[in-house]
Amino acid sequence: MADQRREQGDGRDPREGAQDVPRGRGRTALPEEARAWEALVATARRTVAEGLVVGTSGNVSVRVGETVLVTPSGVPYDRLTPDDITGVALDGRQVLGTLVPTSELPMHLAIHRSTDARAVVHTHAVHATAVSTLVPELPTIHYMSAALGGPVRVAPYATYGTDELAENMLRALADRTACLLQNHGTMAHGATLDQAYDRTAQLEWMCRLWLTASSVPGLSPTLLTPEQLDEVGEKLKGYGQR
């Protein structure tokens, strides 16, 4: 949200501010970090192309060793280049690049410190954000809730970019790989960028499904029971190619 506001401010490219910071701050990116940055930028652009964010309102991170690469604050994703690589240590110190990291860095670092996730995707997806304003937990409208660890919780609202929001998010993510952020958006993580993105897209689809089913006058959607979700969860462990 803050990133989007910066973009809409005076019309300047946020990278212009980098001239105030000595070039070459931090170390040179390793080959694997450069490859991960390329994949991160592709994922960030995908969130825009597929309607999960508007402008620069979301953010993406991927962990390489002890370094977390993150989208920078306020830079449209289609303008990002290999030279814009932005990375921080797990304690938040910037170790790569000169651009200011996303304002949602506390949430990304909280996940990378507390889980075995290697990638995180945050969006302001419309249907998911709408659901976050209506219920404390996404009703179990579809069995793919099990693929996210169970019923998707809504983290209580807190101001963007704060430790309070990061703490609320971590509680909502307990034993889950995705959650909703009240009046804000989505957060999902995974072992890869593709997995984190797919979980984000799946969450947005389930929110759209529930809103659609709930909009029929005089009818309420049938929901799955905890037992039915548990059964699916076991079945999903063997899903896909071996």
C-alpha positions as a printed Julia matrix, in Angstrom:
242×3 Matrix{Float64}:
   0.0     0.0     0.0
   2.76    2.41    0.94
   4.67    1.34   -2.16
   1.69    2.18   -4.34
   1.36    5.61   -2.73
   4.99    6.4    -3.39
   4.55    5.49   -7.02
   1.6     7.84   -7.32
   3.37   10.71   -5.53
   5.37   13.12   -7.68
   5.69   10.89  -10.72
   9.42   10.28  -10.25
  10.96    6.87  -10.63
  11.75    5.79   -7.02
  15.16    4.66   -8.24
  16.13    8.3    -8.64
  16.54    8.4    -4.87
  19.33    5.88   -5.18
  21.65    8.69   -6.3
  21.75    9.8    -2.66
  23.17    6.44   -1.65
  26.72    5.53   -2.68
  26.65    2.98   -5.51
  28.11   -0.37   -4.68
  26.66   -0.54   -1.16
  26.9    -4.13    0.02
  28.58   -6.95   -1.83
  28.39   -8.29   -5.37
  25.55  -10.7    -6.05
  26.45  -14.36   -6.35
  25.45  -16.22   -9.53
  22.66  -18.1    -7.72
  21.36  -14.81   -6.31
  21.3   -13.26   -9.77
  19.28  -16.23  -11.06
  16.91  -16.05   -8.09
  16.43  -12.31   -8.69
  15.42  -12.98  -12.29
  12.82  -15.5   -11.1
  11.6   -13.11   -8.39
  11.05  -10.3   -10.91
   9.17  -12.7   -13.21
   6.91  -13.7   -10.33
   6.27  -10.08   -9.33
   5.33   -9.23  -12.91
   3.02  -12.23  -12.99
   1.07  -10.9    -9.98
   0.31   -7.77  -11.98
  -0.43   -9.55  -15.26
  -2.89  -11.91  -13.57
  -4.67   -9.19  -11.62
  -3.52  -10.02   -8.1
  -2.01   -6.58   -7.53
  -2.34   -3.08   -8.97
   0.8    -1.07   -9.62
   3.39   -1.99   -6.98
   0.92   -2.81   -4.22
   2.23   -6.34   -3.58
   5.7    -7.7    -2.92
   7.72  -10.88   -3.35
  10.74  -12.39   -1.63
  12.96  -15.42   -2.11
  15.66  -16.76    0.18
  19.09  -17.78   -1.09
  21.23  -19.12    1.73
  21.16  -16.48    4.46
  20.11  -13.68    2.12
  16.51  -12.68    1.37
  15.97  -11.04   -2.0
  12.94   -8.71   -2.0
  11.15   -6.41   -4.4
  12.14   -2.78   -3.77
   9.7    -0.16   -2.56
   7.7     1.73   -5.15
   9.41    0.53   -8.34
   7.04   -0.78  -11.04
   7.98   -4.37  -11.73
   8.31   -3.88  -15.47
  11.15   -1.43  -14.78
  13.23   -3.76  -12.64
  16.55   -4.84  -14.13
  19.36   -7.16  -13.0
  21.13   -4.08  -11.6
  18.2    -3.44   -9.26
  18.8    -6.57   -7.18
  17.81   -5.87   -3.58
  18.72   -8.18   -0.71
  18.8    -8.19    3.07
  20.2   -10.41    5.78
  17.76  -12.19    8.1
  18.27   -9.4    10.64
  17.1    -6.83    8.09
  20.51   -5.33    7.19
  20.7    -4.51    3.48
  23.5    -6.49    1.87
  22.66   -6.16   -1.83
  21.69   -3.14   -3.9
  20.9     0.51   -3.26
  17.1     0.55   -3.59
  14.98    0.67   -0.43
  13.39   -2.76    0.23
   9.61   -3.16    0.31
   7.8    -1.53    3.21
   6.4    -4.99    4.07
   9.87   -6.33    4.86
   8.89   -7.19    8.49
   6.29   -9.7     7.26
   8.66  -11.33    4.8
  11.47  -11.64    7.33
   9.1   -13.0     9.98
   8.21  -15.87    7.66
  11.78  -16.55    6.57
  12.96  -16.58   10.18
  10.11  -18.71   11.54
   9.49  -21.29    8.81
  11.4   -23.33    6.27
   9.84  -21.29    3.45
  12.13  -20.19    0.64
   9.67  -17.85   -1.08
   6.87  -15.48   -0.05
   4.21  -13.71   -2.13
   2.05  -10.87   -0.79
  -0.82   -9.43   -2.84
  -3.84   -7.17   -2.61
  -6.04   -9.6    -4.57
  -9.57   -8.21   -4.82
 -11.71  -11.2    -3.79
  -9.36  -12.28   -1.02
  -9.21   -8.77    0.39
 -13.0    -8.54    0.25
 -13.32  -11.79    2.23
 -10.83  -10.49    4.8
 -13.33   -7.75    5.68
 -16.24  -10.14    6.21
 -15.15  -13.16    8.24
 -12.4   -14.23   10.69
 -11.72  -17.34    8.6
 -12.45  -18.29    4.99
 -15.35  -20.77    5.12
 -14.36  -24.23    3.89
 -16.01  -23.84    0.52
 -13.57  -26.12   -1.31
 -11.33  -29.04   -0.47
  -8.23  -27.16   -1.67
  -8.29  -25.48    1.74
  -6.49  -28.63    2.83
  -3.65  -27.85    0.43
  -2.98  -24.69    2.45
  -2.92  -26.6     5.74
  -6.59  -26.19    6.67
  -9.15  -23.39    6.98
  -7.49  -20.1     6.0
  -7.43  -17.63    8.89
  -7.68  -13.84    8.76
  -4.94  -11.95   10.6
  -6.36   -8.97   12.54
  -5.74   -5.58   10.98
  -2.6    -3.62   11.79
  -0.83   -0.78    9.98
   1.23   -1.88    6.99
   4.95   -2.35    7.51
   4.71   -2.78   11.29
   5.94   -5.51   13.61
   2.38   -5.77   14.91
   1.14   -6.78   11.46
   3.97   -9.31   11.14
   3.06  -10.83   14.52
  -0.64  -11.02   13.63
   0.27  -12.68   10.35
   2.48  -15.3    12.01
  -0.33  -16.32   14.35
  -2.71  -16.69   11.41
  -0.11  -18.75    9.55
   0.42  -21.28   12.35
   0.31  -24.71   10.62
  -0.76  -22.98    7.4
   0.98  -21.88    4.21
  -1.34  -18.95    3.5
  -3.52  -16.44    5.31
  -5.61  -13.36    4.73
  -4.7    -9.96    6.14
  -7.77   -8.06    7.3
  -8.62   -5.08    5.06
  -5.29   -5.62    3.34
  -4.66   -8.73    1.23
  -2.99  -12.14    1.18
   0.23  -13.75    2.34
   1.46  -17.14    1.11
   4.75  -18.97    1.26
   6.3   -22.07   -0.22
   9.44  -24.0    -1.01
   9.71  -22.2    -4.36
   8.43  -19.03   -5.96
   6.11  -21.07   -8.16
   4.62  -22.83   -5.15
   4.13  -19.59   -3.2
   2.49  -18.0    -6.23
   0.24  -21.0    -6.89
  -0.96  -20.95   -3.28
  -1.73  -17.25   -3.6
  -3.73  -17.83   -6.77
  -5.56  -20.78   -5.21
  -6.52  -18.67   -2.2
  -7.85  -15.87   -4.4
  -9.88  -18.42   -6.41
 -11.44  -19.93   -3.27
 -12.35  -16.47   -1.98
 -14.01  -15.66   -5.29
 -15.85  -18.97   -5.18
 -17.2   -18.32   -1.67
 -18.28  -14.78   -2.51
 -20.04  -16.01   -5.64
 -21.87  -18.85   -3.86
 -22.81  -16.61   -0.94
 -24.35  -14.01   -3.23
 -27.3   -16.22   -4.28
 -30.39  -14.87   -2.46
 -32.05  -17.29   -0.06
 -29.32  -19.93   -0.29
 -26.16  -20.67    1.69
 -23.24  -22.63    0.27
 -22.56  -26.12    1.59
 -19.3   -26.21    3.53
 -16.92  -29.1     4.09
 -16.49  -30.61    7.55
 -13.14  -30.85    9.37
 -13.25  -34.62    8.8
 -13.68  -34.15    5.06
 -10.76  -31.72    4.96
  -8.57  -34.11    6.94
  -9.36  -36.88    4.47
  -8.37  -34.65    1.56
  -5.21  -33.57    3.35
  -4.08  -37.19    3.58
  -4.96  -37.82   -0.05
  -3.03  -34.75   -1.23
   0.17  -36.11    0.3
   0.31  -38.58   -2.57
  -0.85  -36.17   -5.25
   1.18  -35.57   -8.42
   4.13  -37.31  -10.01
   6.46  -39.35   -7.86
